[in-house]
Amino acid sequence: AELTIGFSQIGSESGWRAAETSVSKQEASKRKVNLKIADAQQKQENQIKAIRSFIAQNVDAIFLAPVVSTGWDSVLKEAREAKIPVVLLDRDIDPSGKELYLTAVTSDSVHEGEVAGDWLAKTVGAKACNIVELQGTVGASVATNRKKGFDTAIAKHANLKVVRSQTGDFTRAKGKEVMESFIKAEGGGKNICAVYAHNDDMMVGAIQAMKEAGLKPGKDILTVSIDAVPDIFKAMVAGEANATVELTPNMAGPALDAVAAFKSKGTVPPKWIQTESKLYTAADDPQKIYDSKKGLGY
Amino acid sequence: MSASMAGTRGSEFAMQNGPDPALPLLEVRGISKSFGAVRALQEVDFTLRAGEIHALLGENGAGKSTLIKVVTGVFPRDAGIVRIGGEEIAPRSAKAAVAAGIATVYQEVNLLPNLSVAQNLFLDRQPMRFGIVREGEMRRRAKALLAEFGLDIDVAAPLGHYSVAIQHVTAIARAVDLSARVLILDEPTASLDRHEVEILFGIMRQLAKRGIGIVFVSHFLDQVYEISDRITVLRNGRLVGEREKASLPRIELIRMMLGRELAETTNARAATSEYEAREVCASFENYGKAGYVVPFDLELRHGEVVGLAGLLGSGRTETARLVFGAERADGGKASVEGASVRLQSPRDGVRHGFGYCPEERKTDGIVAELTVRENIVLALQAKRGLHRPLRRREQDEIARRYVKMLDIRPPDPERPVGLLSGGNQQKVLLARWLATSPRLLVLDEPTRGIDVGAHAEIIRLIRELCDDGLSLLVISSELDEIVTYSDRVVVLRDRAHVEELAGEAVDVGNILAAIAADGAGVAHEERA
Amino acid sequence: MRGLPPALITAIVLVAGFAACAVQFPNIASTRVVGNLLTDNAFLGIVAAGMTFVIISGGIDLSVGSVIGFTTVFVALAIERWGMPPLAAFVAALALSAAFGAAMGAVIHVFDLPPFIVTLAGMFLARGASFLLSTESIPITAPIYSTVSDFALRLPGGGRLTAIAIIMLVIVIGGALLLRLTRFGANVYALGGSRVTASLMGVAVGTMTVKIYMLSSLLAGIAGIVFSFYTSAGYSLSAVGVELDTIAAVVIGGTLLTGGQGSVIGTFLGVLIQGLIQTYINFDGTLSSWWTKIATGILLFAFIALQQGLVALARRPLTKRAGAAS
Amino acid sequence: MTALLPRRGLAQILALIVILAVDRVVSPQFFDLRLQDGRLFGSLIDVLNRGTPVALLSLGMVLVIATRGIDLSVGAVMAIAGAIAASLADTHSLAVVLAAALGAGLICGLWNGFLVAVLGMQPIVATLILMVAGRGIAQLITEGRIVTFSSPDLVWLGNGAILGVPVPVAIALGMLILTGAVVRGSALGLLIEATGGNARASELAGVGTRAMILSVYVWCGVCAALAGVIAAADIMGADANNAGLWLELDAILAVVIGGTSLFGGRFSLVLAVLGALIIQTMNTGILLSGYPPEFNLLVKAVVVLTVLLLQSPKLTGFAGIAARLRRTKA
Ligand SMILES: Nc1ncnc2c1ncn2[C@@H]1O[C@H](COP(=O)(O)OP(=O)(O)OP(=O)(O)O)[C@@H](O)[C@H]1O
Ligand SMILES: Nc1ncnc2c1ncn2[C@@H]1O[C@H](COP(=O)(O)OP(=O)(O)OP(=O)(O)O)[C@@H](O)[C@H]1O
Ligand SMILES: [Mg+2]
Ligand SMILES: [Mg+2]
């Protein structure tokens, strides 16, 4: 019979998230799976409600992109009681709940930060480099992790230093505003050698701020950010961005395969299906990547 | 010094021998109070004895309400002392004043329309058991209390469902029931009719007999002479004098209040034949609304005053609102200057040259935080429309003219109208409509809360406007007043127009007869 | 107003809405869904009860969402990092939140500032304070948490009446009684009628204001603890935007934002209506993020309009009756 | 006239000066200005430029609040207008783009006004409906993506300069003057204040209170739409998910800091805009200060409370506090 899967999605707070949703739908329809998506509008309580109502509807499996890592125990226990397998997408949950889900298809956001930091360290070499950081939303686990990973990577290099760090709320507008003030505060941008942004959207805003201040992003100031959304490749084509770390929007594909195998043959998948955190730079033919990503719903 | 000594001695004396009517119960010395530049009270003294009914009189804005609020701690005072039973008190809130033994019905309070009548009566002192309000007991007591005032209503219903009169009686009942030593009533009778006033006076006399001192503020001099023992007069925030009622002739009292003689009002009613020849300004045929007012016919001519008389709740206000367009009629025909018109909203009324001073000045009349000037030009501006704003100079001009013409005090057009005394607010409302040069003016209780001086002026003004060809429809509970200025009087009963008196037939006796004629009377006529 | 109490109208709207949803998705008409409705909205029901008091008194409290967030973080830290026994942590959290509400009430009264703005500043303050405590989400592993979250009365038909749902029901009933039967309750209505008049009638307006905001914050604190039971964690970003959901629930429940009228039971029904809207959307499951928002808006409009219509209908016969009487 | 030339703006001006001084302390180059590509450049310009959306919102919001209303939907309307502008920018002329975006704002305002003035809903819930649904509509237009454009005309609107002054700032100034001229040049100001002060009395005085209420919501919608277009032009893209998010609260805050009461009546356009500037001066100061972002909200709360206390009618200086404390204790 046709599978019905409930997907508790966080919301659509960014272009990447919209792409994840639309890619999930494509992957589901490719496999003839009936995917019910409940959008939680960024609220954990809504996600819990959604999972409860999936249980009440007796779906075949539940996908959960958790907005936060904690607080899933009791609702996932209910799912287990109802014998509905749960697959985590995109983000992991707190370790105490390991036995409560079938598998997690996620990237490692600490690792993403490390990849970004390593690239920067390699590119800068031995030169002293003042970095400014555009953080994600205060309190968001991705922001915390991407900061942690980046900090670990550059801690090994005494010449790299984060001089300013503010939140840009993962948005272009705030990214631009914060970068404007960084430039003012750091001698018109002369003291900044690189920008690290927790997502590409903030970087796109920051690039504009740099241009308006008469700086050349990508040359005067290096950029590295995370997500690999199409617009950052456009900036790379224009020579205004240097590097991005990919977070693939296709988490549902592997998850669907795992569930299908589990349902038909009882194959228990590994606990963690890690997606690749691939680094892209201007050397990777950004135009081609841009064209391939354009249609994915970012 | 000596006064304070006397006070102390008095209290000891009172303690030992019970209240002595000759000794001051409430003593106010040298009270001053300013609101910014306005000196509302200057060194005012006031003495109330136990067991007396003491009238506090003065023009609008003289400072009566302010004195009361200062004494009861609603306003902080600038200087002066207050003693009750010889002991100095300095209440900082109305609650503290009640604790000190002063119960007050303030002029504008009205109670809380969203609470039930019973809750209003017993707010903050409900009968309790185990921390729970005994609702049934409270209602029972409320009913009993109101029964003393001749009121039999559903005490569980929200107070706001009842008429102003009932609300006022409730407020008085609450104050009386606080069983204080001093009872202060600021214009309690303004919205009561004769019957209710008599009940109130009866209760006041009883309380006085029990040794309670009562302060009574009113602009009805008849009532003052009927009920009070002594009279204190304020003018412009200063004490003019304190007299025994018996030794104070009315003329003298008025001179004390106004600081001048009162011009005699002339009753200039036109002869019937004369006004019948006048042109019709507005007419209503079979005009009415189901559940509101029984359809009526009414013709209003240029240059005449039509009075609406009736008991509380007889449908006078409702008639006025229909005529003005504040309420939509569901049947009948209205015409202005012979042309048929539709009156769907106040805007229609204003467009056709009507004006309406509502009876509930605070909620339906003034815009408290706007200035006197802005309140005066409001209706004129609304009539002219958005794109033809009155220039500031024109506004100043208009405001100055009416402040002068109606003697609005203080004569500062830039003062927020909410800070004016009640009577002066009423004058601002009148000015608002006069500024629109209306053809028909509907006045609902225009003299309520107005002092004798202004009262005479307003009546004179009504006649003058009438001579200028204006048509007036006036509601008043004062039959004498209605008779003074009306060319015709329409009497209402149970939301229906029952009688129309004109010319010589307009007198208090006939109106009373029409009001009082009940079902029995009708039956009697039919048999005859 | 006198014809049909607003809460009854809300109840009618709720029942009609529930029936309509059940026709489309028969699964909705089950004790399981009803149980979920109570559990999932437990914290909302608790804050909304407090908000009802504030709104009836003529105020508003925008800080409740942040207070919930703060409480979850505080409780989690106290139990997990500072080693406090859970009960002590709860008491401390509630004392803090009550003091916070009292402070807001005092500022509102003493400085005569609009509640909207004072509590908006309170919202920033409480959220900011929780960021300072911890930006990471902290799992709570204390045994009492699993005990409480596993406890549930089984309803016939597979439904569960959980501990937090029971807490909410108790608070709603307690709040309703407090508002209806006590002097405090009467004073709340009095303040909403008019602060000036209430003060002239001898109500201690200042004390009342402090107490009302204290109650609201205290209930927000309890809601925070309930939220931490719900998620077994403390997280500084939890319950963002809950203040608006709460206000909407109160208003849908028939309470006037201008104050002076309303009921806790009505609010509770308002919370259920909002929960029902969400359940419906979740059951549908085909809506994209944007259609979810649009549908929520449309349903909100439909419920409020229906209610407004019923109120108008309830008033009409009254005038007729008055007409017949005269 | 009182509303155009603040007589009672002293507290606000003082607050602004104090916050500017603090900004100077945390960031020594705060007052530096230079010309960059024909455009003034410096922190002060950032304050004006970033303050523009909230200033525009507060221009509409102050009128709504003056009628005793509130409009929670302005952030969502910004998102809708931005989404429309961005989707049309590369295929249509600037005039068409603006007409479409502002037209959408006008329709949103009409809807809010209809719910409040005609259906008689309470403003907070009436506009909550559009606050929720409006962002959905914006996302529907962009399908959740960030729609980017390159139309130089629209980009100029966000990043260009007129005589060195950034275009958004010039637009906001123009809107302030336009609104002031319309409101105070006609009788609208008086009638709005009367409606907010006492709607029943105003209605009885012949004021078309429904029309007043309707028109302020419409104007609020238009202002919000303009703010949305500018915000989109600024980042050369429409971010329906985040544009204007929570800005309704900032706009309300600006209006209240500007001394307009949430209970309606008297209002001041200039002071509302000043309120927006106070908020932005504070925000920019926070960004320049280099404190960790966890502190942002705390600083904001403290500043807001201080500014409000400064204006409190109950408080004139320190003596006021002492007196009040003594009174409440007693
Ligand atoms: N809260 C206030 N602020 C400023 N001025 C006030 C205030 N209350 C009263 N006044 C002014 O004080 C003066 C005295 O007013 P008050 O209300 O005491 O008069 P009154 O004698 O009671 O008049 P009325 O017979 O009309 O009720 C008036 O000039 C009035 O404008
Ligand atoms: N039974 C009632 N239930 C609810 N409201 C009432 C009732 N009777 C009267 N009212 C209200 O009380 C107010 C005064 O009543 P009404 O207008 O009928 O009296 P009136 O003849 O104008 O007398 P007055 O002007 O002295 O009050 C009106 O607003 C009316 O709607
Ligand atoms: Mg008075
Ligand atoms: Mg009447």
CSV table of C-alpha atoms in Angstrom, one decimal, chain D:
chain,number,residue,atom,x,y,z
D,1,MET,CA,-0.1,73.0,14.7
D,2,THR,CA,0.9,71.7,18.1
D,3,ALA,CA,1.5,68.3,16.6
D,4,LEU,CA,3.9,69.6,14.0
D,5,LEU,CA,6.0,71.8,16.2
D,6,PRO,CA,6.5,69.9,19.4
D,7,ARG,CA,5.8,71.9,22.5
D,8,ARG,CA,6.0,68.9,24.7
D,9,GLY,CA,8.8,67.2,23.0
D,10,LEU,CA,11.4,68.1,25.5
D,11,ALA,CA,11.7,64.7,27.2
D,12,GLN,CA,12.1,63.0,23.8
D,13,ILE,CA,14.7,65.4,22.5
D,14,LEU,CA,16.6,65.1,25.8
D,15,ALA,CA,16.4,61.3,25.6
D,16,LEU,CA,17.7,61.4,22.0
D,17,ILE,CA,20.6,63.6,23.0
D,18,VAL,CA,21.5,61.4,25.9
D,19,ILE,CA,21.5,58.3,23.8
D,20,LEU,CA,23.5,60.0,21.1
D,21,ALA,CA,26.1,60.9,23.7
D,22,VAL,CA,26.2,57.4,25.0
D,23,ASP,CA,26.7,56.2,21.4
D,24,ARG,CA,29.6,58.6,21.1
D,25,VAL,CA,31.1,57.1,24.1
D,26,VAL,CA,30.8,53.5,23.0
D,27,SER,CA,32.0,54.4,19.5
D,28,PRO,CA,34.3,57.4,19.1
D,29,GLN,CA,33.8,57.7,15.4
D,30,PHE,CA,30.0,57.9,15.8
D,31,PHE,CA,29.7,61.5,14.5
D,32,ASP,CA,32.1,61.1,11.6
D,33,LEU,CA,30.6,61.8,8.2
D,34,ARG,CA,32.2,61.5,4.8
D,35,LEU,CA,31.0,61.3,1.2
D,36,GLN,CA,31.1,57.8,-0.3
D,37,ASP,CA,30.1,57.4,-4.0
D,38,GLY,CA,28.0,60.6,-3.7
D,39,ARG,CA,26.3,59.5,-0.6
D,40,LEU,CA,26.8,60.6,3.0
D,41,PHE,CA,28.4,57.8,5.0
D,42,GLY,CA,28.7,57.4,8.7
D,43,SER,CA,26.9,56.0,11.8
D,44,LEU,CA,24.5,58.9,11.9
D,45,ILE,CA,23.4,58.2,8.4
D,46,ASP,CA,23.0,54.5,9.4
D,47,VAL,CA,20.7,55.6,12.1
D,48,LEU,CA,18.5,57.6,9.7
D,49,ASN,CA,18.6,55.0,7.0
D,50,ARG,CA,17.9,52.0,9.3
D,51,GLY,CA,15.3,54.1,11.2
D,52,THR,CA,13.3,54.8,8.0
D,53,PRO,CA,11.1,51.7,8.0
D,54,VAL,CA,10.0,52.2,11.6
D,55,ALA,CA,9.7,55.9,11.1
D,56,LEU,CA,7.3,55.3,8.1
D,57,LEU,CA,5.4,52.7,10.1
D,58,SER,CA,5.0,55.1,13.0
D,59,LEU,CA,3.6,57.8,10.7
D,60,GLY,CA,0.7,55.6,10.0
D,61,MET,CA,0.5,54.0,13.4
D,62,VAL,CA,0.3,57.3,15.2
D,63,LEU,CA,-2.9,58.2,13.4
D,64,VAL,CA,-4.4,54.7,14.1
D,65,ILE,CA,-3.5,55.0,17.7
D,66,ALA,CA,-4.9,58.5,17.9
D,67,THR,CA,-8.3,57.0,17.0
D,68,ARG,CA,-7.8,54.6,19.9
D,69,GLY,CA,-6.9,51.8,17.6
D,70,ILE,CA,-3.8,49.7,17.0
D,71,ASP,CA,-2.4,48.0,13.9
D,72,LEU,CA,-0.5,44.8,14.5
D,73,SER,CA,-0.5,44.0,10.8
D,74,VAL,CA,2.1,46.6,9.6
D,75,GLY,CA,5.0,44.1,9.6
D,76,ALA,CA,3.0,41.7,7.4
D,77,VAL,CA,1.9,44.5,5.1
D,78,MET,CA,5.6,45.4,4.7
D,79,ALA,CA,6.3,41.8,3.7
D,80,ILE,CA,3.4,41.8,1.2
D,81,ALA,CA,4.4,45.1,-0.4
D,82,GLY,CA,8.0,44.1,-0.6
D,83,ALA,CA,7.1,40.7,-2.2
D,84,ILE,CA,5.0,42.4,-4.8
D,85,ALA,CA,7.6,45.0,-5.6
D,86,ALA,CA,10.3,42.5,-5.9
D,87,SER,CA,8.3,40.2,-8.1
D,88,LEU,CA,7.4,43.0,-10.5
D,89,ALA,CA,10.6,45.0,-10.4
D,90,ASP,CA,12.5,43.4,-13.3
D,91,THR,CA,9.5,43.3,-15.7
D,92,HIS,CA,7.7,46.6,-15.0
D,93,SER,CA,8.5,50.2,-14.6
D,94,LEU,CA,9.0,51.8,-11.2
D,95,ALA,CA,5.7,53.5,-11.4
D,96,VAL,CA,3.8,50.3,-11.9
D,97,VAL,CA,5.8,48.6,-9.2
D,98,LEU,CA,5.1,51.3,-6.7
D,99,ALA,CA,1.4,51.5,-7.7
D,100,ALA,CA,1.0,47.8,-7.2
D,101,ALA,CA,2.8,47.7,-3.9
D,102,LEU,CA,1.2,50.7,-2.4
D,103,GLY,CA,-2.2,49.6,-3.8
D,104,ALA,CA,-1.7,46.3,-1.9
D,105,GLY,CA,-1.0,48.3,1.2
D,106,LEU,CA,-4.1,50.3,0.6
D,107,ILE,CA,-6.3,47.2,0.3
D,108,CYS,CA,-4.8,45.8,3.5
D,109,GLY,CA,-5.6,49.0,5.2
D,110,LEU,CA,-9.1,49.0,3.9
D,111,TRP,CA,-9.6,45.4,5.2
D,112,ASN,CA,-8.4,46.4,8.7
D,113,GLY,CA,-10.5,49.5,8.6
D,114,PHE,CA,-13.5,47.5,7.5
D,115,LEU,CA,-13.2,45.1,10.4
D,116,VAL,CA,-12.7,47.8,12.9
D,117,ALA,CA,-15.0,50.6,11.7
D,118,VAL,CA,-17.8,48.6,10.0
D,119,LEU,CA,-17.8,45.2,11.8
D,120,GLY,CA,-16.8,46.8,15.0
D,121,MET,CA,-14.1,44.3,15.9
D,122,GLN,CA,-11.6,45.2,18.5
D,123,PRO,CA,-8.5,46.6,16.7
D,124,ILE,CA,-6.0,44.3,18.3
D,125,VAL,CA,-7.7,41.1,17.1
D,126,ALA,CA,-8.9,42.6,13.9
D,127,THR,CA,-5.4,43.4,12.8
D,128,LEU,CA,-4.0,40.2,14.4
D,129,ILE,CA,-5.9,38.4,11.6
D,130,LEU,CA,-3.9,40.2,8.9
D,131,MET,CA,-0.8,40.0,10.9
D,132,VAL,CA,-1.0,36.2,10.7
D,133,ALA,CA,-2.5,35.8,7.3
D,134,GLY,CA,-0.6,38.7,5.7
D,135,ARG,CA,2.8,37.1,6.1
D,136,GLY,CA,1.3,34.0,4.6
D,137,ILE,CA,0.1,36.0,1.6
D,138,ALA,CA,3.6,37.5,1.3
D,139,GLN,CA,5.1,34.0,1.3
D,140,LEU,CA,2.6,32.8,-1.1
D,141,ILE,CA,3.8,35.5,-3.5
D,142,THR,CA,7.4,34.6,-3.1
D,143,GLU,CA,6.7,30.9,-2.5
D,144,GLY,CA,8.9,31.1,0.6
D,145,ARG,CA,12.0,32.1,-1.4
D,146,ILE,CA,13.9,35.4,-1.3
D,147,VAL,CA,13.0,37.0,-4.5
D,148,THR,CA,15.9,39.1,-5.8
D,149,PHE,CA,15.8,41.7,-8.5
D,150,SER,CA,18.2,44.0,-10.2
D,151,SER,CA,16.0,46.8,-11.5
D,152,PRO,CA,18.2,49.9,-11.1
D,153,ASP,CA,15.2,52.1,-10.4
D,154,LEU,CA,14.1,50.1,-7.4
D,155,VAL,CA,17.6,49.6,-6.2
D,156,TRP,CA,18.1,53.4,-6.3
D,157,LEU,CA,15.0,53.7,-4.0
D,158,GLY,CA,16.8,51.7,-1.4
D,159,ASN,CA,20.5,52.7,-1.9
D,160,GLY,CA,20.6,55.9,-4.0
D,161,ALA,CA,21.1,59.4,-2.7
D,162,ILE,CA,19.7,62.8,-3.4
D,163,LEU,CA,22.3,65.5,-2.7
D,164,GLY,CA,24.1,63.1,-0.5
D,165,VAL,CA,21.0,62.2,1.5
D,166,PRO,CA,20.0,58.5,1.2
D,167,VAL,CA,16.8,58.2,-0.8
D,168,PRO,CA,14.9,56.3,2.0
D,169,VAL,CA,15.6,59.1,4.4
D,170,ALA,CA,14.4,61.7,1.9
D,171,ILE,CA,11.3,59.6,1.3
D,172,ALA,CA,10.6,59.4,5.0
D,173,LEU,CA,11.0,63.1,5.4
D,174,GLY,CA,8.8,63.7,2.4
D,175,MET,CA,6.1,61.4,3.9
D,176,LEU,CA,6.4,63.2,7.2
D,177,ILE,CA,5.8,66.6,5.5
D,178,LEU,CA,3.0,65.2,3.3
D,179,THR,CA,1.2,63.5,6.2
D,180,GLY,CA,1.6,66.6,8.3
D,181,ALA,CA,0.3,68.8,5.5
D,182,VAL,CA,-2.7,66.5,4.9
D,183,VAL,CA,-3.5,66.0,8.6
D,184,ARG,CA,-2.9,69.5,9.9
D,185,GLY,CA,-3.7,71.4,6.6
D,186,SER,CA,-7.1,69.9,6.5
D,187,ALA,CA,-9.5,69.3,9.4
D,188,LEU,CA,-8.4,65.7,9.5
D,189,GLY,CA,-6.2,66.2,12.5
D,190,LEU,CA,-8.9,67.7,14.6
D,191,LEU,CA,-11.5,65.2,13.6
D,192,ILE,CA,-9.1,62.3,14.3
D,193,GLU,CA,-8.2,63.6,17.7
D,194,ALA,CA,-11.9,64.1,18.5
D,195,THR,CA,-12.8,60.6,17.3
D,196,GLY,CA,-10.0,59.1,19.5
D,197,GLY,CA,-10.9,61.3,22.4
D,198,ASN,CA,-14.6,60.5,22.5
D,199,ALA,CA,-16.0,58.6,19.5
D,200,ARG,CA,-19.6,58.8,20.7
D,201,ALA,CA,-19.5,62.5,21.3
D,202,SER,CA,-17.8,63.1,18.0
D,203,GLU,CA,-20.3,61.1,16.1
D,204,LEU,CA,-23.1,63.1,17.7
D,205,ALA,CA,-21.3,66.3,16.7
D,206,GLY,CA,-21.6,65.2,13.1
D,207,VAL,CA,-18.1,63.8,12.7
D,208,GLY,CA,-18.0,60.8,10.3
D,209,THR,CA,-16.1,58.7,12.8
D,210,ARG,CA,-16.3,55.6,10.7
D,211,ALA,CA,-14.7,57.4,7.8
D,212,MET,CA,-12.0,58.7,10.1
D,213,ILE,CA,-11.2,55.3,11.4
D,214,LEU,CA,-11.3,53.7,7.9
D,215,SER,CA,-9.0,56.4,6.5
D,216,VAL,CA,-6.4,56.1,9.2
D,217,TYR,CA,-6.1,52.4,8.7
D,218,VAL,CA,-5.8,52.9,5.0
D,219,TRP,CA,-3.1,55.5,5.5
D,220,CYS,CA,-1.3,53.1,7.9
D,221,GLY,CA,-1.4,50.4,5.3
D,222,VAL,CA,0.0,52.7,2.6
D,223,CYS,CA,2.8,53.8,4.9
D,224,ALA,CA,3.6,50.2,5.8
D,225,ALA,CA,3.7,49.3,2.1
D,226,LEU,CA,6.1,52.1,1.4
D,227,ALA,CA,8.3,50.9,4.3
D,228,GLY,CA,8.1,47.4,2.8
D,229,VAL,CA,9.2,48.6,-0.7
D,230,ILE,CA,12.1,50.5,0.8
D,231,ALA,CA,13.1,47.5,3.0
D,232,ALA,CA,13.1,45.3,-0.1
D,233,ALA,CA,14.9,47.8,-2.2
D,234,ASP,CA,17.6,48.0,0.5
D,235,ILE,CA,18.6,44.4,0.3
D,236,MET,CA,17.6,44.1,-3.4
D,237,GLY,CA,15.3,41.3,-2.6
D,238,ALA,CA,12.1,40.5,-0.9
D,239,ASP,CA,12.4,38.3,2.2
D,240,ALA,CA,8.8,37.5,2.9
D,241,ASN,CA,9.7,35.4,5.9
D,242,ASN,CA,11.5,38.1,7.8
D,243,ALA,CA,10.7,41.5,6.3
D,244,GLY,CA,9.1,43.7,9.0
D,245,LEU,CA,9.0,40.8,11.5
D,246,TRP,CA,8.1,42.3,14.9
D,247,LEU,CA,8.4,45.8,13.6
D,248,GLU,CA,4.8,46.5,14.6
D,249,LEU,CA,6.0,46.5,18.2
D,250,ASP,CA,8.8,48.9,17.4
D,251,ALA,CA,6.4,51.2,15.6
D,252,ILE,CA,4.0,51.2,18.6
D,253,LEU,CA,6.9,51.8,20.9
D,254,ALA,CA,8.0,54.7,18.7
D,255,VAL,CA,4.5,56.2,18.9
D,256,VAL,CA,4.3,55.9,22.7
D,257,ILE,CA,7.8,57.2,23.2
D,258,GLY,CA,6.6,60.1,21.0
D,259,GLY,CA,4.1,60.9,23.8
D,260,THR,CA,0.9,59.7,22.0
D,261,SER,CA,-1.4,57.9,24.4
D,262,LEU,CA,-2.6,54.4,23.5
D,263,PHE,CA,-6.0,55.6,24.7
D,264,GLY,CA,-6.3,57.8,21.7
D,265,GLY,CA,-6.8,61.5,21.3
D,266,ARG,CA,-3.9,64.0,21.0
D,267,PHE,CA,-1.1,62.9,18.7
D,268,SER,CA,2.1,64.2,17.3
D,269,LEU,CA,3.6,63.1,14.0
D,270,VAL,CA,7.0,64.6,14.6
D,271,LEU,CA,7.4,63.1,18.0
D,272,ALA,CA,6.4,59.7,16.7
D,273,VAL,CA,9.2,59.9,14.1
D,274,LEU,CA,11.5,61.1,16.8
D,275,GLY,CA,10.5,58.1,18.8
D,276,ALA,CA,11.5,55.9,15.9
D,277,LEU,CA,14.9,57.7,15.7
D,278,ILE,CA,15.4,57.2,19.5
D,279,ILE,CA,14.8,53.4,19.0
D,280,GLN,CA,17.2,53.2,16.1
D,281,THR,CA,19.9,55.3,17.8
D,282,MET,CA,19.8,52.8,20.6
D,283,ASN,CA,19.9,49.8,18.2
D,284,THR,CA,22.8,51.2,16.3
D,285,GLY,CA,24.6,52.0,19.6
D,286,ILE,CA,24.1,48.4,20.7
D,287,LEU,CA,25.6,47.1,17.4
D,288,LEU,CA,28.5,49.5,17.7
D,289,SER,CA,29.2,48.7,21.3
D,290,GLY,CA,30.6,45.3,20.7
D,291,TYR,CA,28.7,43.7,23.6
D,292,PRO,CA,27.7,40.1,23.0
D,293,PRO,CA,24.2,39.9,21.4
D,294,GLU,CA,22.8,38.2,24.5
D,295,PHE,CA,22.7,41.7,26.0
D,296,ASN,CA,20.7,43.4,23.3
D,297,LEU,CA,17.3,42.9,24.7
D,298,LEU,CA,18.3,43.8,28.2
D,299,VAL,CA,19.8,47.1,27.0
D,300,LYS,CA,16.7,47.8,25.0
D,301,ALA,CA,14.4,47.1,27.9
D,302,VAL,CA,16.4,49.4,30.2
D,303,VAL,CA,16.6,52.2,27.7
D,304,VAL,CA,12.9,52.0,26.9
D,305,LEU,CA,11.9,52.1,30.6
D,306,THR,CA,14.2,55.0,31.2
D,307,VAL,CA,12.8,57.1,28.4
D,308,LEU,CA,9.3,56.3,29.5
D,309,LEU,CA,10.0,57.2,33.1
D,310,LEU,CA,11.5,60.5,31.9
D,311,GLN,CA,8.1,61.3,30.3
D,312,SER,CA,6.0,60.0,33.1
D,313,PRO,CA,3.5,62.7,34.1
D,314,LYS,CA,4.1,61.6,37.7
D,315,LEU,CA,7.8,62.3,37.6
D,316,THR,CA,9.5,65.6,37.3
D,317,GLY,CA,13.0,64.9,38.3
D,318,PHE,CA,14.3,63.1,41.3
D,319,ALA,CA,12.1,64.9,43.7
D,320,GLY,CA,9.1,63.3,41.9
D,321,ILE,CA,10.4,59.8,42.6
D,322,ALA,CA,11.0,60.5,46.3
D,323,ALA,CA,7.6,62.1,46.7
D,324,ARG,CA,5.9,59.1,45.0
D,325,LEU,CA,7.8,56.6,47.0
D,326,ARG,CA,6.8,58.3,50.2
D,327,ARG,CA,3.2,58.4,49.0
D,328,THR,CA,2.9,54.8,48.1
D,329,LYS,CA,4.5,53.7,51.3
D,330,ALA,CA,2.0,55.6,53.3
